[in-house]
Coordinates of C-alpha atoms in Angstrom, one line a residue:
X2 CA 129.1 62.2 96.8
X3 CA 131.4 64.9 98.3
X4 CA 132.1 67.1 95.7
X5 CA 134.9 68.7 97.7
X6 CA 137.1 65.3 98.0
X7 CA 136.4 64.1 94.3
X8 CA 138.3 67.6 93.2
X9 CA 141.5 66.6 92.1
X10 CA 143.2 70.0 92.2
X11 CA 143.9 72.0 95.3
X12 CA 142.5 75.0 93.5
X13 CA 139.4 73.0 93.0
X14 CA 139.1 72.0 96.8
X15 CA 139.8 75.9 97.8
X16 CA 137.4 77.2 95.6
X17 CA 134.6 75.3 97.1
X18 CA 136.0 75.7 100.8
X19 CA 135.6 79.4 99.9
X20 CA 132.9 81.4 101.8
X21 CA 132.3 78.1 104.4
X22 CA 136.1 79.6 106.7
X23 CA 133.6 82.4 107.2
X24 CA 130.6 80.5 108.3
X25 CA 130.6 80.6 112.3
X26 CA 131.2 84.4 112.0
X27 CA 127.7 84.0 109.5
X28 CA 125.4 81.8 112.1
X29 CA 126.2 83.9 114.8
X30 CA 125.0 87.0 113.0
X31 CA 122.1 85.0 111.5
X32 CA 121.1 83.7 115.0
X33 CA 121.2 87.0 116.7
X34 CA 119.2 89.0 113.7
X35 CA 116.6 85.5 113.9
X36 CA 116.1 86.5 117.9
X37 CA 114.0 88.8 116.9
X38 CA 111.9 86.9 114.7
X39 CA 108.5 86.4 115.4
X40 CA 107.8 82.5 116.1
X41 CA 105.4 82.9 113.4
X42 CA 107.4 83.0 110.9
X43 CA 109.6 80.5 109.2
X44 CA 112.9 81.4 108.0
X45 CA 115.5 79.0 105.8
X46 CA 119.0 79.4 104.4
X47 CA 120.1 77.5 101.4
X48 CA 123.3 77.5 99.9
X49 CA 122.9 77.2 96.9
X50 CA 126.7 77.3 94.9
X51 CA 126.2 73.5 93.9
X52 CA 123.7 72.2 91.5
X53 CA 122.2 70.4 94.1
X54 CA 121.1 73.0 97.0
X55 CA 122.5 72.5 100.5
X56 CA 120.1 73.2 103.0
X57 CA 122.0 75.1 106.2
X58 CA 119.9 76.3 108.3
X59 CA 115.3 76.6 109.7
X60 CA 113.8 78.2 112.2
X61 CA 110.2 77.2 112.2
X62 CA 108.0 74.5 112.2
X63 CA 108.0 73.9 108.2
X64 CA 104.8 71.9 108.8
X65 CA 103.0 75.0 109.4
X66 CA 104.0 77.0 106.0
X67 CA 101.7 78.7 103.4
X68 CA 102.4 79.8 99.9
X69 CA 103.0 83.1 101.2
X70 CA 107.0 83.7 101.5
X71 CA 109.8 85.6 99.8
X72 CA 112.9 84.4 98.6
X73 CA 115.9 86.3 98.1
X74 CA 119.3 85.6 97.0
X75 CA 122.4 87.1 98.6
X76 CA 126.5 87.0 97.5
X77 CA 128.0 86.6 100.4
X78 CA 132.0 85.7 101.2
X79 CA 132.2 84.5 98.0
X80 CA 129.1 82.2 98.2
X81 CA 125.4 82.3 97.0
X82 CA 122.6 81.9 99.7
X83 CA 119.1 81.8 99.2
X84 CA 117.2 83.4 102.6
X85 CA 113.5 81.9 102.8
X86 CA 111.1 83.7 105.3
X87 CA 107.5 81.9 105.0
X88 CA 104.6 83.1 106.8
X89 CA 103.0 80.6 108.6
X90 CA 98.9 80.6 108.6
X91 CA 99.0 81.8 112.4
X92 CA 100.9 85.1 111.7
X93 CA 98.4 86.0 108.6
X94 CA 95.5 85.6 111.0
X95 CA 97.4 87.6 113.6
X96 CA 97.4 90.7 111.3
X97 CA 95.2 93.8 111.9
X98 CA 93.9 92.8 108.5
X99 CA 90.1 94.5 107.8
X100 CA 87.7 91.6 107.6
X101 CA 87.1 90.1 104.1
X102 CA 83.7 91.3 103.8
X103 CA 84.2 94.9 105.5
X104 CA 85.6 96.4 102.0
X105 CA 82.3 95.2 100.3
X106 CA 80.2 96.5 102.7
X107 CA 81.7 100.2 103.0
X108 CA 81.9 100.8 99.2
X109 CA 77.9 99.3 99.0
X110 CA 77.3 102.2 101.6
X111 CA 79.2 104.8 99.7
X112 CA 77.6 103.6 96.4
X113 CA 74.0 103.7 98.4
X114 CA 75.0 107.7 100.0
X115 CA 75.6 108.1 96.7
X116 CA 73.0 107.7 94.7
X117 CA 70.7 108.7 97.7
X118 CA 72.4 112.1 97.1
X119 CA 71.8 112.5 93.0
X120 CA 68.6 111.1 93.6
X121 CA 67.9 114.0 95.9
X122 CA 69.2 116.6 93.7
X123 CA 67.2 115.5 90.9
X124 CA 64.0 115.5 93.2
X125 CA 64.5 119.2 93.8
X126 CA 65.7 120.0 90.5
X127 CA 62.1 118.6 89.4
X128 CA 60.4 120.3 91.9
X129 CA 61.9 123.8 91.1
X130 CA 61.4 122.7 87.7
X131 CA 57.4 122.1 88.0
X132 CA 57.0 125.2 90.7
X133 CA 58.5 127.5 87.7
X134 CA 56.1 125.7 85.5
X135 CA 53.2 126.2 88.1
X136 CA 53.8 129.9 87.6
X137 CA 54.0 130.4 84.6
X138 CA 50.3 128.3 84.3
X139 CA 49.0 131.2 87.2
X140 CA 50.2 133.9 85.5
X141 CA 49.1 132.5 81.9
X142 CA 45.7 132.2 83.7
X143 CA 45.6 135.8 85.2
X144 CA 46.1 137.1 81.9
X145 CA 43.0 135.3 80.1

């Protein structure tokens, strides 16, 4: 149903009209900021006033989305919009992201430099340890 013709005042009818007399002046700007999108990405605008949500405008292939986006709710002219940008598994895999095992492997090498290096100290610690022990056996044995 059209919510806008079942009002029955003209106040009624105005206030939902309000925010939509500003709408080409919105899509331009929206279109000219979603220029310099990357096609990678999908982007939605939902007005969202109503109790049911009006869906305005996509760029992107929704077909393509993941469950990685972020949602954000703007006041604008007197109306609420709800900007969607979803990342689409293409763009994830175009980021300069480390490989999943890479992190595992450096901190196992910096765990094995690690205890490569106390296990060193230790070794000379026990070798000073027994050389000062030899010693005082030599001298002990001097003595007698």
């Amino acid at each position: 149903t059209n919510k806008i013709a079942d009002s029955s005042s003209i106040e009624e009818r105005l206030s939902q009209l309000r925010g939509w007399s500003y709408s080409p002046i919105l899509i331009d700007e929206v279109l000219s900021v979603v220029a310099g999108l990357n096609d990678e990405v999908i982007l939605t605008i939902s007005d969202i006033n109503d109790d049911n949500s009006k869906h305005f405008f996509t760029r992107g292939l929704i077909q393509d989305k993941t469950s990685y986006q972020v949602t954000q709710t703007i006041d604008l002219f007197g109306r609420q919009w709800e900007l969607n940008l979803i990342a689409t598994n293409k763009f994830i895999e175009s980021l300069p992201l480390d490989a999943y095992n890479q992190t595992y492997q450096e901190i196992l090498t910096a765990t094995l430099l690690l205890m490569l290096t106390v296990f060193i100290i230790q070794m000379m610690r026990s070798r000073r340890a027994q050389f000062a022990k030899h010693k005082i056996e030599i001298a002990q044995a001097r003595e007698a």
